[in-house]
Structures are given as structure tokens and as C-alpha cells.
PDB file of C-alpha atoms in Angstrom:
ATOM      1  CA  TRP A 253      -0.460  -0.063  -0.054  1.00 83.00           C
ATOM      2  CA  ASP A 254       1.117   3.546  -0.712  1.00 89.00           C
ATOM      3  CA  LEU A 255       0.740   6.016   2.385  1.00 89.00           C
ATOM      4  CA  VAL A 256      -1.513   8.547   0.262  1.00 87.00           C
ATOM      5  CA  LYS A 257      -2.841  11.435   2.897  1.00 88.00           C
ATOM      6  CA  VAL A 258      -3.145  11.437   6.765  1.00 88.00           C
ATOM      7  CA  PHE A 259      -5.839  13.190   8.705  1.00 84.00           C
ATOM      8  CA  SER A 260      -5.168  13.858  12.471  1.00 79.00           C
ATOM      9  CA  GLU A 261      -8.221  14.640  14.808  1.00 69.00           C
ATOM     10  CA  SER A 262      -8.513  15.838  18.393  1.00 61.00           C
ATOM     11  CA  PHE A 263     -12.251  15.792  18.718  1.00 56.00           C
ATOM     12  CA  SER A 264     -14.573  13.144  20.653  1.00 55.00           C
ATOM     13  CA  GLY A 265     -15.236  10.042  19.102  1.00 51.00           C
ATOM     14  CA  ARG A 266     -19.267  10.457  20.899  1.00 55.00           C
ATOM     15  CA  LYS A 267     -19.552  13.686  18.636  1.00 56.00           C
ATOM     16  CA  ASP A 268     -22.730  13.509  16.153  1.00 58.00           C
ATOM     17  CA  ASN A 269     -20.614  16.060  14.195  1.00 58.00           C
ATOM     18  CA  ARG A 270     -17.432  14.609  13.189  1.00 74.00           C
ATOM     19  CA  GLU A 271     -15.977  18.457  10.855  1.00 77.00           C
ATOM     20  CA  ILE A 272     -12.731  15.599   9.910  1.00 81.00           C
ATOM     21  CA  PHE A 273     -14.702  12.698   8.602  1.00 86.00           C
ATOM     22  CA  ASN A 274     -16.478  15.186   6.458  1.00 87.00           C
ATOM     23  CA  ASP A 275     -12.805  16.568   5.238  1.00 88.00           C
ATOM     24  CA  ILE A 276     -12.108  13.238   4.346  1.00 90.00           C
ATOM     25  CA  LEU A 277     -15.403  12.457   2.338  1.00 92.00           C
ATOM     26  CA  ALA A 278     -15.016  15.393   0.739  1.00 93.00           C
ATOM     27  CA  HIS A 279     -11.135  14.689   0.132  1.00 93.00           C
ATOM     28  CA  LEU A 280     -12.541  11.281  -1.709  1.00 94.00           C
ATOM     29  CA  ASP A 281     -15.285  13.190  -3.542  1.00 95.00           C
ATOM     30  CA  ALA A 282     -11.977  15.490  -5.678  1.00 94.00           C
ATOM     31  CA  ASN A 283     -10.139  12.299  -5.856  1.00 92.00           C
ATOM     32  CA  PRO A 284     -11.930   9.763  -6.928  1.00 92.00           C
ATOM     33  CA  GLY A 285     -10.084   6.212  -7.372  1.00 89.00           C
ATOM     34  CA  VAL A 286      -7.507   7.215  -5.563  1.00 90.00           C
ATOM     35  CA  PHE A 287      -7.730   5.985  -2.211  1.00 92.00           C
ATOM     36  CA  LYS A 288      -8.479   2.511  -1.705  1.00 93.00           C
ATOM     37  CA  TYR A 289      -8.860   1.723   2.252  1.00 93.00           C
ATOM     38  CA  TYR A 290      -8.975   3.857   5.076  1.00 91.00           C
ATOM     39  CA  ILE A 291      -6.919   2.836   8.405  1.00 91.00           C
ATOM     40  CA  PHE A 292      -7.508   3.606  11.737  1.00 88.00           C
ATOM     41  CA  LYS A 293      -6.014   1.604  14.968  1.00 87.00           C
ATOM     42  CA  GLN A 294      -9.851   0.446  15.669  1.00 85.00           C
ATOM     43  CA  ILE A 295     -13.279   1.003  15.906  1.00 82.00           C
ATOM     44  CA  ASP A 296     -13.358   2.974  18.936  1.00 80.00           C
ATOM     45  CA  ARG A 297     -10.732   5.708  17.570  1.00 74.00           C
ATOM     46  CA  PHE A 298     -13.239   5.389  14.597  1.00 80.00           C
ATOM     47  CA  THR A 299     -16.069   6.982  16.336  1.00 81.00           C
ATOM     48  CA  ARG A 300     -17.615   5.941  20.537  1.00 76.00           C
ATOM     49  CA  GLY A 301     -21.234   6.894  19.090  1.00 77.00           C
ATOM     50  CA  GLY A 302     -21.809   3.515  19.098  1.00 80.00           C
ATOM     51  CA  THR A 303     -23.656   2.056  15.277  1.00 83.00           C
ATOM     52  CA  GLU A 304     -25.926   4.568  14.376  1.00 82.00           C
ATOM     53  CA  LEU A 305     -23.149   6.467  13.571  1.00 85.00           C
ATOM     54  CA  TYR A 306     -20.669   3.820  12.776  1.00 86.00           C
ATOM     55  CA  ASP A 307     -22.566   2.276  10.208  1.00 87.00           C
ATOM     56  CA  PRO A 308     -24.086   5.402   8.123  1.00 88.00           C
ATOM     57  CA  MET A 309     -20.102   6.297   8.494  1.00 88.00           C
ATOM     58  CA  LYS A 310     -18.853   3.310   7.317  1.00 89.00           C
ATOM     59  CA  ARG A 311     -21.627   3.461   4.189  1.00 89.00           C
ATOM     60  CA  GLU A 312     -20.002   6.633   3.299  1.00 91.00           C
ATOM     61  CA  LEU A 313     -16.874   5.114   2.886  1.00 92.00           C
ATOM     62  CA  SER A 314     -17.712   2.293   1.428  1.00 89.00           C
ATOM     63  CA  LYS A 315     -20.349   4.133  -1.593  1.00 90.00           C
ATOM     64  CA  ARG A 316     -16.723   5.752  -2.178  1.00 92.00           C
ATOM     65  CA  GLY A 317     -15.074   2.194  -3.061  1.00 90.00           C
ATOM     66  CA  VAL A 318     -12.909   2.575   0.241  1.00 92.00           C
ATOM     67  CA  GLN A 319     -12.581  -0.052   2.722  1.00 91.00           C
ATOM     68  CA  MET A 320     -12.517   0.463   6.450  1.00 90.00           C
ATOM     69  CA  VAL A 321      -9.436  -1.229   7.496  1.00 90.00           C
ATOM     70  CA  ASP A 322      -8.543  -1.330  11.640  1.00 89.00           C
ATOM     71  CA  ILE A 323      -5.147  -2.376  12.529  1.00 89.00           C
ATOM     72  CA  MET A 324      -6.480  -4.756  15.496  1.00 87.00           C
ATOM     73  CA  GLY A 325      -7.948  -6.524  12.439  1.00 87.00           C
ATOM     74  CA  MET A 326     -11.294  -6.788  13.788  1.00 88.00           C
ATOM     75  CA  ILE A 327     -12.443  -5.686  10.321  1.00 88.00           C
ATOM     76  CA  GLN A 328     -12.568  -8.625   7.830  1.00 87.00           C
ATOM     77  CA  PRO A 329     -13.036  -7.447   3.644  1.00 85.00           C
ATOM     78  CA  SER A 330     -16.763  -7.868   2.030  1.00 82.00           C
ATOM     79  CA  ILE A 331     -17.597 -11.130   1.212  1.00 86.00           C
ATOM     80  CA  ASN A 332     -20.037 -11.793  -1.924  1.00 88.00           C
ATOM     81  CA  THR A 333     -22.138 -14.990  -1.038  1.00 89.00           C
ATOM     82  CA  LEU A 334     -23.557 -15.583  -4.960  1.00 91.00           C
ATOM     83  CA  GLU A 335     -20.198 -15.105  -5.637  1.00 89.00           C
ATOM     84  CA  ASP A 336     -19.737 -18.954  -6.679  1.00 91.00           C
ATOM     85  CA  VAL A 337     -22.970 -18.373  -9.519  1.00 93.00           C
ATOM     86  CA  GLY A 338     -21.566 -15.102 -10.968  1.00 91.00           C
ATOM     87  CA  PHE A 339     -24.266 -12.598  -9.597  1.00 92.00           C
ATOM     88  CA  GLU A 340     -24.478  -9.924  -6.814  1.00 88.00           C
ATOM     89  CA  TYR A 341     -27.313  -8.438  -5.576  1.00 88.00           C
ATOM     90  CA  ASP A 342     -26.852  -4.983  -2.725  1.00 79.00           C
ATOM     91  CA  TRP A 343     -28.168  -7.710  -0.115  1.00 84.00           C
ATOM     92  CA  SER A 344     -25.576 -10.567  -0.916  1.00 86.00           C
ATOM     93  CA  ARG A 345     -22.576  -8.346  -0.667  1.00 81.00           C
ATOM     94  CA  THR A 346     -21.838  -8.344   3.392  1.00 82.00           C
ATOM     95  CA  SER A 347     -19.135  -8.445   5.579  1.00 82.00           C
ATOM     96  CA  PRO A 348     -18.146 -11.640   7.888  1.00 86.00           C
ATOM     97  CA  SER A 349     -16.952  -9.557  11.015  1.00 86.00           C
ATOM     98  CA  GLU A 350     -20.292  -7.188  10.777  1.00 85.00           C
ATOM     99  CA  ILE A 351     -22.293  -8.406  13.969  1.00 86.00           C
ATOM    100  CA  THR A 352     -17.994  -8.221  15.669  1.00 87.00           C
ATOM    101  CA  GLU A 353     -17.984  -4.768  14.767  1.00 86.00           C
ATOM    102  CA  ALA A 354     -21.716  -3.629  15.671  1.00 85.00           C
ATOM    103  CA  VAL A 355     -20.888  -4.726  19.663  1.00 86.00           C
ATOM    104  CA  VAL A 356     -17.402  -3.590  19.426  1.00 85.00           C
ATOM    105  CA  ALA A 357     -19.066   0.041  18.637  1.00 84.00           C
ATOM    106  CA  THR A 358     -21.899  -0.589  21.007  1.00 84.00           C
ATOM    107  CA  THR A 359     -19.204  -1.209  23.433  1.00 84.00           C
ATOM    108  CA  SER A 360     -17.367   1.528  22.811  1.00 81.00           C
ATOM    109  CA  LYS A 361     -20.345   3.883  23.087  1.00 80.00           C
ATOM    110  CA  GLY A 362     -20.846   2.487  26.645  1.00 80.00           C
ATOM    111  CA  GLU A 363     -17.053   2.798  27.662  1.00 81.00           C
ATOM    112  CA  ILE A 364     -18.225   6.824  26.880  1.00 79.00           C
ATOM    113  CA  THR A 365     -20.406   6.773  29.474  1.00 83.00           C
ATOM    114  CA  THR A 366     -17.938   4.861  32.261  1.00 85.00           C
ATOM    115  CA  ILE A 367     -15.328   6.835  31.665  1.00 85.00           C
ATOM    116  CA  GLN A 368     -17.183   9.857  31.658  1.00 86.00           C
ATOM    117  CA  THR A 369     -19.170   8.696  35.064  1.00 91.00           C
ATOM    118  CA  ARG A 370     -15.548   7.960  36.915  1.00 91.00           C
ATOM    119  CA  MET A 371     -14.259  11.264  35.808  1.00 92.00           C
ATOM    120  CA  ILE A 372     -17.159  13.805  36.442  1.00 94.00           C
ATOM    121  CA  VAL A 373     -18.293  11.786  39.927  1.00 95.00           C
ATOM    122  CA  GLN A 374     -15.249  12.525  41.258  1.00 95.00           C
ATOM    123  CA  GLU A 375     -14.873  16.105  39.922  1.00 95.00           C
ATOM    124  CA  ILE A 376     -18.699  16.632  41.477  1.00 96.00           C
ATOM    125  CA  ARG A 377     -17.155  15.241  45.341  1.00 96.00           C
ATOM    126  CA  LEU A 378     -14.371  16.902  45.029  1.00 96.00           C
ATOM    127  CA  THR A 379     -15.530  20.387  44.317  1.00 96.00           C
ATOM    128  CA  GLN A 380     -18.049  20.290  47.285  1.00 96.00           C
ATOM    129  CA  GLN A 381     -15.156  19.273  49.472  1.00 96.00           C
ATOM    130  CA  GLY A 382     -13.439  22.603  48.043  1.00 96.00           C
ATOM    131  CA  TYR A 383     -10.839  21.652  46.179  1.00 97.00           C
ATOM    132  CA  LYS A 384     -10.629  23.316  42.522  1.00 96.00           C
ATOM    133  CA  VAL A 385     -11.015  20.977  39.314  1.00 94.00           C
ATOM    134  CA  ARG A 386     -11.553  24.085  36.090  1.00 92.00           C
ATOM    135  CA  ARG A 387      -9.251  26.210  35.158  1.00 93.00           C
ATOM    136  CA  ALA A 388      -8.323  28.758  37.311  1.00 95.00           C
ATOM    137  CA  GLN A 389      -9.952  32.169  37.561  1.00 95.00           C
ATOM    138  CA  ASP A 390      -7.654  35.126  36.674  1.00 96.00           C
ATOM    139  CA  GLY A 391      -6.209  36.569  39.483  1.00 96.00           C
ATOM    140  CA  PHE A 392      -5.194  33.188  40.790  1.00 97.00           C
ATOM    141  CA  LEU A 393      -3.038  29.874  40.133  1.00 97.00           C
ATOM    142  CA  ASN A 394      -3.744  26.069  40.655  1.00 97.00           C
ATOM    143  CA  GLU A 395      -1.188  24.438  42.790  1.00 97.00           C
ATOM    144  CA  LYS A 396      -1.531  20.539  42.684  1.00 96.00           C
ATOM    145  CA  ILE A 397      -1.055  19.715  46.601  1.00 96.00           C
ATOM    146  CA  TYR A 398      -1.155  16.188  48.568  1.00 95.00           C
ATOM    147  CA  VAL A 399      -3.965  15.325  51.199  1.00 94.00           C
ATOM    148  CA  GLU A 400      -3.536  12.044  52.708  1.00 92.00           C
ATOM    149  CA  GLY A 401      -1.683  10.414  49.701  1.00 93.00           C
ATOM    150  CA  LYS A 402      -3.627  12.020  46.478  1.00 93.00           C
ATOM    151  CA  LYS A 403      -3.044  14.724  44.586  1.00 94.00           C
ATOM    152  CA  ARG A 404      -6.043  17.442  44.568  1.00 96.00           C
ATOM    153  CA  THR A 405      -5.714  21.004  42.618  1.00 97.00           C
ATOM    154  CA  ILE A 406      -6.685  24.513  44.898  1.00 97.00           C
ATOM    155  CA  MET A 407      -5.402  27.433  43.962  1.00 97.00           C
ATOM    156  CA  VAL A 408      -2.946  31.026  44.986  1.00 97.00           C
ATOM    157  CA  PRO A 409      -2.621  34.568  44.342  1.00 97.00           C
ATOM    158  CA  SER A 410      -1.255  35.135  41.316  1.00 96.00           C
ATOM    159  CA  PRO A 411       2.162  36.896  41.896  1.00 96.00           C
ATOM    160  CA  GLU A 412       1.162  39.087  38.325  1.00 95.00           C
ATOM    161  CA  ARG A 413      -2.331  39.552  38.370  1.00 96.00           C
ATOM    162  CA  ALA A 414      -3.682  39.077  42.152  1.00 97.00           C
ATOM    163  CA  LYS A 415      -2.880  43.218  42.906  1.00 97.00           C
ATOM    164  CA  TYR A 416      -5.207  43.964  40.330  1.00 97.00           C
ATOM    165  CA  TYR A 417      -8.217  42.338  42.655  1.00 97.00           C
ATOM    166  CA  VAL A 418      -7.207  42.521  45.785  1.00 97.00           C
ATOM    167  CA  ALA A 419      -6.893  46.927  44.361  1.00 97.00           C
ATOM    168  CA  MET A 420     -10.365  46.446  42.836  1.00 97.00           C
ATOM    169  CA  TYR A 421     -12.105  44.949  45.925  1.00 97.00           C
ATOM    170  CA  GLU A 422     -10.210  47.810  48.660  1.00 97.00           C
ATOM    171  CA  MET A 423     -10.949  51.018  46.663  1.00 97.00           C
ATOM    172  CA  ARG A 424     -14.367  49.788  45.952  1.00 97.00           C
ATOM    173  CA  ALA A 425     -15.091  48.745  50.039  1.00 96.00           C
ATOM    174  CA  ALA A 426     -13.243  51.713  51.262  1.00 95.00           C
ATOM    175  CA  GLY A 427     -16.305  53.994  49.692  1.00 93.00           C
ATOM    176  CA  GLN A 428     -14.283  57.034  48.479  1.00 95.00           C
ATOM    177  CA  LEU A 429     -14.590  56.819  44.839  1.00 95.00           C
ATOM    178  CA  THR A 430     -16.459  55.796  41.785  1.00 96.00           C
ATOM    179  CA  ASP A 431     -16.154  52.624  40.049  1.00 96.00           C
ATOM    180  CA  VAL A 432     -15.616  55.052  37.091  1.00 97.00           C
ATOM    181  CA  GLU A 433     -12.546  56.687  39.245  1.00 97.00           C
ATOM    182  CA  ILE A 434     -12.061  53.107  40.219  1.00 97.00           C
ATOM    183  CA  VAL A 435     -11.534  51.582  36.846  1.00 97.00           C
ATOM    184  CA  GLU A 436      -9.260  54.711  36.157  1.00 97.00           C
ATOM    185  CA  ARG A 437      -7.015  53.337  38.488  1.00 97.00           C
ATOM    186  CA  ILE A 438      -6.969  49.903  37.503  1.00 97.00           C
ATOM    187  CA  ASN A 439      -5.853  50.365  34.271  1.00 97.00           C
ATOM    188  CA  ALA A 440      -3.880  53.223  35.182  1.00 97.00           C
ATOM    189  CA  MET A 441      -1.792  49.728  37.298  1.00 96.00           C
ATOM    190  CA  GLY A 442      -1.774  48.167  33.407  1.00 95.00           C
ATOM    191  CA  PHE A 443      -4.711  46.071  33.884  1.00 96.00           C
ATOM    192  CA  ARG A 444      -5.410  44.374  30.912  1.00 94.00           C
ATOM    193  CA  THR A 445      -8.176  41.192  30.417  1.00 93.00           C
ATOM    194  CA  ARG A 446      -6.554  37.614  30.729  1.00 89.00           C
ATOM    195  CA  GLY A 447      -5.130  36.363  27.409  1.00 84.00           C
ATOM    196  CA  LEU A 448      -6.684  33.638  25.487  1.00 81.00           C
ATOM    197  CA  LYS A 449      -4.804  31.605  22.676  1.00 81.00           C
ATOM    198  CA  ARG A 450      -7.669  30.607  20.268  1.00 82.00           C
ATOM    199  CA  TRP A 451      -6.665  27.430  17.897  1.00 77.00           C
ATOM    200  CA  ASN A 452      -7.879  26.195  14.844  1.00 75.00           C
ATOM    201  CA  ARG A 453      -9.923  22.651  14.815  1.00 67.00           C
ATOM    202  CA  ASN A 454      -7.927  20.139  15.447  1.00 63.00           C
ATOM    203  CA  HIS A 455      -6.290  22.426  17.763  1.00 66.00           C
ATOM    204  CA  THR A 456      -2.895  21.752  16.384  1.00 69.00           C
ATOM    205  CA  GLN A 457      -1.398  25.386  15.223  1.00 76.00           C
ATOM    206  CA  GLN A 458      -2.713  28.750  17.299  1.00 79.00           C
ATOM    207  CA  ILE A 459      -4.765  31.462  14.938  1.00 82.00           C
ATOM    208  CA  GLY A 460      -5.415  34.118  16.969  1.00 80.00           C
ATOM    209  CA  SER A 461      -5.897  35.525  20.966  1.00 79.00           C
ATOM    210  CA  SER A 462      -8.461  37.061  22.848  1.00 82.00           C
ATOM    211  CA  GLY A 463      -8.104  39.584  26.357  1.00 82.00           C
ATOM    212  CA  GLY A 464      -5.647  42.469  26.619  1.00 87.00           C
ATOM    213  CA  LYS A 465      -8.803  44.796  26.960  1.00 93.00           C
ATOM    214  CA  LEU A 466      -9.191  47.125  29.310  1.00 95.00           C
ATOM    215  CA  LEU A 467     -11.478  46.929  32.781  1.00 96.00           C
ATOM    216  CA  THR A 468     -14.331  48.334  31.966  1.00 96.00           C
ATOM    217  CA  VAL A 469     -17.406  49.659  35.130  1.00 96.00           C
ATOM    218  CA  LYS A 470     -19.471  46.437  33.913  1.00 96.00           C
ATOM    219  CA  HIS A 471     -16.753  44.870  34.451  1.00 96.00           C
ATOM    220  CA  LEU A 472     -15.757  45.473  37.229  1.00 96.00           C
ATOM    221  CA  GLN A 473     -19.283  44.844  38.802  1.00 96.00           C
ATOM    222  CA  GLU A 474     -19.670  42.114  37.922  1.00 96.00           C
ATOM    223  CA  VAL A 475     -16.160  40.938  39.444  1.00 96.00           C
ATOM    224  CA  MET A 476     -17.493  42.413  42.718  1.00 96.00           C
ATOM    225  CA  GLN A 477     -19.813  39.373  43.046  1.00 95.00           C
ATOM    226  CA  ARG A 478     -17.944  36.421  42.051  1.00 96.00           C
ATOM    227  CA  LEU A 479     -17.884  34.846  45.698  1.00 97.00           C
ATOM    228  CA  ILE A 480     -14.464  32.973  44.591  1.00 97.00           C
ATOM    229  CA  TYR A 481     -12.542  35.805  45.228  1.00 97.00           C
ATOM    230  CA  ALA A 482     -13.624  35.493  48.772  1.00 96.00           C
ATOM    231  CA  GLY A 483     -12.690  32.554  48.793  1.00 96.00           C
ATOM    232  CA  ILE A 484     -15.886  30.780  48.575  1.00 97.00           C
ATOM    233  CA  ILE A 485     -17.075  27.795  46.131  1.00 97.00           C
ATOM    234  CA  CYS A 486     -20.762  28.769  44.775  1.00 95.00           C
ATOM    235  CA  GLU A 487     -21.888  26.812  41.292  1.00 94.00           C
ATOM    236  CA  LYS A 488     -23.714  23.763  40.067  1.00 95.00           C
ATOM    237  CA  TRP A 489     -22.085  21.502  41.504  1.00 95.00           C
ATOM    238  CA  THR A 490     -22.279  22.545  44.860  1.00 95.00           C
ATOM    239  CA  ARG A 491     -26.232  22.895  44.334  1.00 94.00           C
ATOM    240  CA  SER A 492     -25.714  26.751  44.117  1.00 93.00           C
ATOM    241  CA  LYS A 493     -24.901  26.383  47.933  1.00 94.00           C
ATOM    242  CA  PRO A 494     -21.705  28.778  49.076  1.00 95.00           C
ATOM    243  CA  ILE A 495     -18.937  26.092  50.750  1.00 95.00           C
ATOM    244  CA  LYS A 496     -15.569  27.575  52.034  1.00 95.00           C
ATOM    245  CA  ALA A 497     -12.935  26.500  49.700  1.00 96.00           C
ATOM    246  CA  LYS A 498      -9.631  25.352  50.924  1.00 96.00           C
ATOM    247  CA  PHE A 499      -7.595  27.515  49.724  1.00 96.00           C
ATOM    248  CA  ASP A 500      -8.352  31.877  50.970  1.00 96.00           C
ATOM    249  CA  GLY A 501      -9.602  34.297  48.974  1.00 96.00           C
ATOM    250  CA  LEU A 502      -7.981  36.778  47.513  1.00 97.00           C
ATOM    251  CA  VAL A 503      -9.712  39.507  49.694  1.00 97.00           C
ATOM    252  CA  SER A 504     -11.621  38.833  52.813  1.00 96.00           C
ATOM    253  CA  VAL A 505     -15.159  37.927  53.390  1.00 95.00           C
ATOM    254  CA  ASP A 506     -15.939  41.713  55.068  1.00 96.00           C
ATOM    255  CA  THR A 507     -13.849  42.849  52.434  1.00 97.00           C
ATOM    256  CA  PHE A 508     -15.758  41.134  49.597  1.00 97.00           C
ATOM    257  CA  ASN A 509     -19.411  42.633  52.200  1.00 96.00           C
ATOM    258  CA  LYS A 510     -17.813  46.394  52.019  1.00 96.00           C
ATOM    259  CA  ALA A 511     -17.182  46.109  48.261  1.00 97.00           C
ATOM    260  CA  ASN A 512     -20.486  44.913  47.498  1.00 95.00           C
ATOM    261  CA  ARG A 513     -22.112  47.371  49.252  1.00 91.00           C
ATOM    262  CA  GLY A 514     -24.978  45.542  50.228  1.00 90.00           C
ATOM    263  CA  LYS A 515     -26.343  44.020  46.925  1.00 91.00           C
ATOM    264  CA  ILE A 516     -24.870  40.547  48.271  1.00 92.00           C
ATOM    265  CA  PHE A 517     -24.064  39.915  51.404  1.00 95.00           C
ATOM    266  CA  LEU A 518     -21.843  36.545  52.305  1.00 94.00           C
ATOM    267  CA  GLN A 519     -22.604  35.895  55.994  1.00 93.00           C
ATOM    268  CA  GLU A 520     -21.074  32.776  57.920  1.00 89.00           C
ATOM    269  CA  GLU A 521     -23.447  30.989  60.073  1.00 90.00           C
ATOM    270  CA  ASP A 522     -22.943  29.091  63.571  1.00 88.00           C
ATOM    271  CA  ASP A 523     -22.088  26.235  62.094  1.00 88.00           C
ATOM    272  CA  GLY A 524     -19.067  27.048  59.935  1.00 85.00           C
ATOM    273  CA  SER A 525     -21.671  27.127  56.802  1.00 89.00           C
ATOM    274  CA  TYR A 526     -21.665  30.051  54.069  1.00 93.00           C
ATOM    275  CA  ALA A 527     -24.999  31.831  53.052  1.00 94.00           C
ATOM    276  CA  VAL A 528     -25.573  34.770  50.645  1.00 93.00           C
TER     277      VAL A 528
END
């Protein structure tokens, strides 16, 4: 076999929208008769969408005269059951491994549920315990620690960016400046929104970036209401109940309350829990 072209896909195999696969079909249509085989490692690398995705994808390749080949050797070439009498119909063309392929495709779909459940359950539990499981908010950095021999993630102040958020809260808590004046002073300190890279759909090449903008009054007012800066986690996985994080915020609860000027008040209860 001569290797003609390689496609690399970084999307999950369980997605209905297979952008790279559509590119492959378009490439086959633009080069009819050039390709005979479509090679991949194994079925769950081709798709984890079950037979409802596997079968149509296989048919699309077959219509273009391309045979699927998995490196593991599970997929067998199709045969004509009427070959000995010299005839062929749509129904007489079949693959000896068709049933096995269907079982593996279905099993691969089930693996997604198992993998996702195992991961998400642990992330929910860690969040409810006060640990960090996602990207750090601006002004913080994620840091790994060990708790009883297990790795956990907390957030610590960013040496470069924490100062901006501390200043925002302290200026607003003091009550001596308007929001417009606070914004002007924070921007004069050098504040710009955090830069984020934008990648192509294969995530192999940076195609742009975002961020780098000045602070606005609206952004300032949004930041003031973010409980995480007071060391409190409150989100969907905590069922919208505020819990004390396993790390300190950038400002105290008292400073947070003063900065919000009554719009949001964070109260510590007698049992150590919090209410908003």
C-alpha cells in the first residue's frame, strides 16, 4: 500500500458532528478512485457513537469505494455470498465481521458513559469538598498539593495578576471612589484582561488570541459579585450553595461585603457554613 494522506482528529469520537470525517469524505469526492483503504487503529478510535454513527460512516466510505481497515485486524473484507454462481445483489454483499463490529461499536459507546461517570463523579465530589477542578479564575493560579497521599488542586494568588483584584475590592470597599474612578486607577496600574489563545479545530496551530482589553465599569461590577475572590465556591456542582474553599480568597469576607455595598452579602453561620 502507498500512504497517500494522513488526517488527524482531536475531536471526541462520541460527537455527532465529525468535522474531520466530513473533510475526509470531501477529499475522497475530489479524488475519486485514488484511495482504496481508510486505516485507523481500532473501532473506538473511529467512533464511539455506537452503531447509529458507525454504520452510516462505514456506508459513506463504501459508497466511495473505500474499505475500512483497523490495525487490530477485527474488520474483515466484505464478500459476495453469490460469488460461486456469478451474481451479486446489494443484499448478497456482506462482511463476516459485521456482528462483531456492531458489538464493539456499541461497547465503545458504553465506555464513554463509564469513563465520564468515573471522572465527573470525582470532580463533583472534589468541588463539594472545596477543591478546584477547572481552570483557575483570573488572579489565581492552580497548584497541586497532596492530601493523605492523594493529589488535589487548590488555587493560590497569581504573582502577576492578584494585585489588580485585591485593589479593585479594597478601593470599592473604602467607598471613596466611584466605579469610573476605580476603573481608571486599575487600568493605570497596567490591568488588561487575561489573554487566551485561539486554536484551529485540530488544536494544532494557534490562529489568534483574545483578551488584552481594559477594565470596564460593567466588568468591575461583575467581578465584585464573584464569591471565589472571597474564598467561597458557589456553583452548579455545589447545588448553588456557598461552601468554604480549601484555599484562601484574595480578599476577606468582610472586604467582599463592603465592596458589594449591600447588593450581595456573604454571611457566616454559627455552624461554620455560609449563606448569600
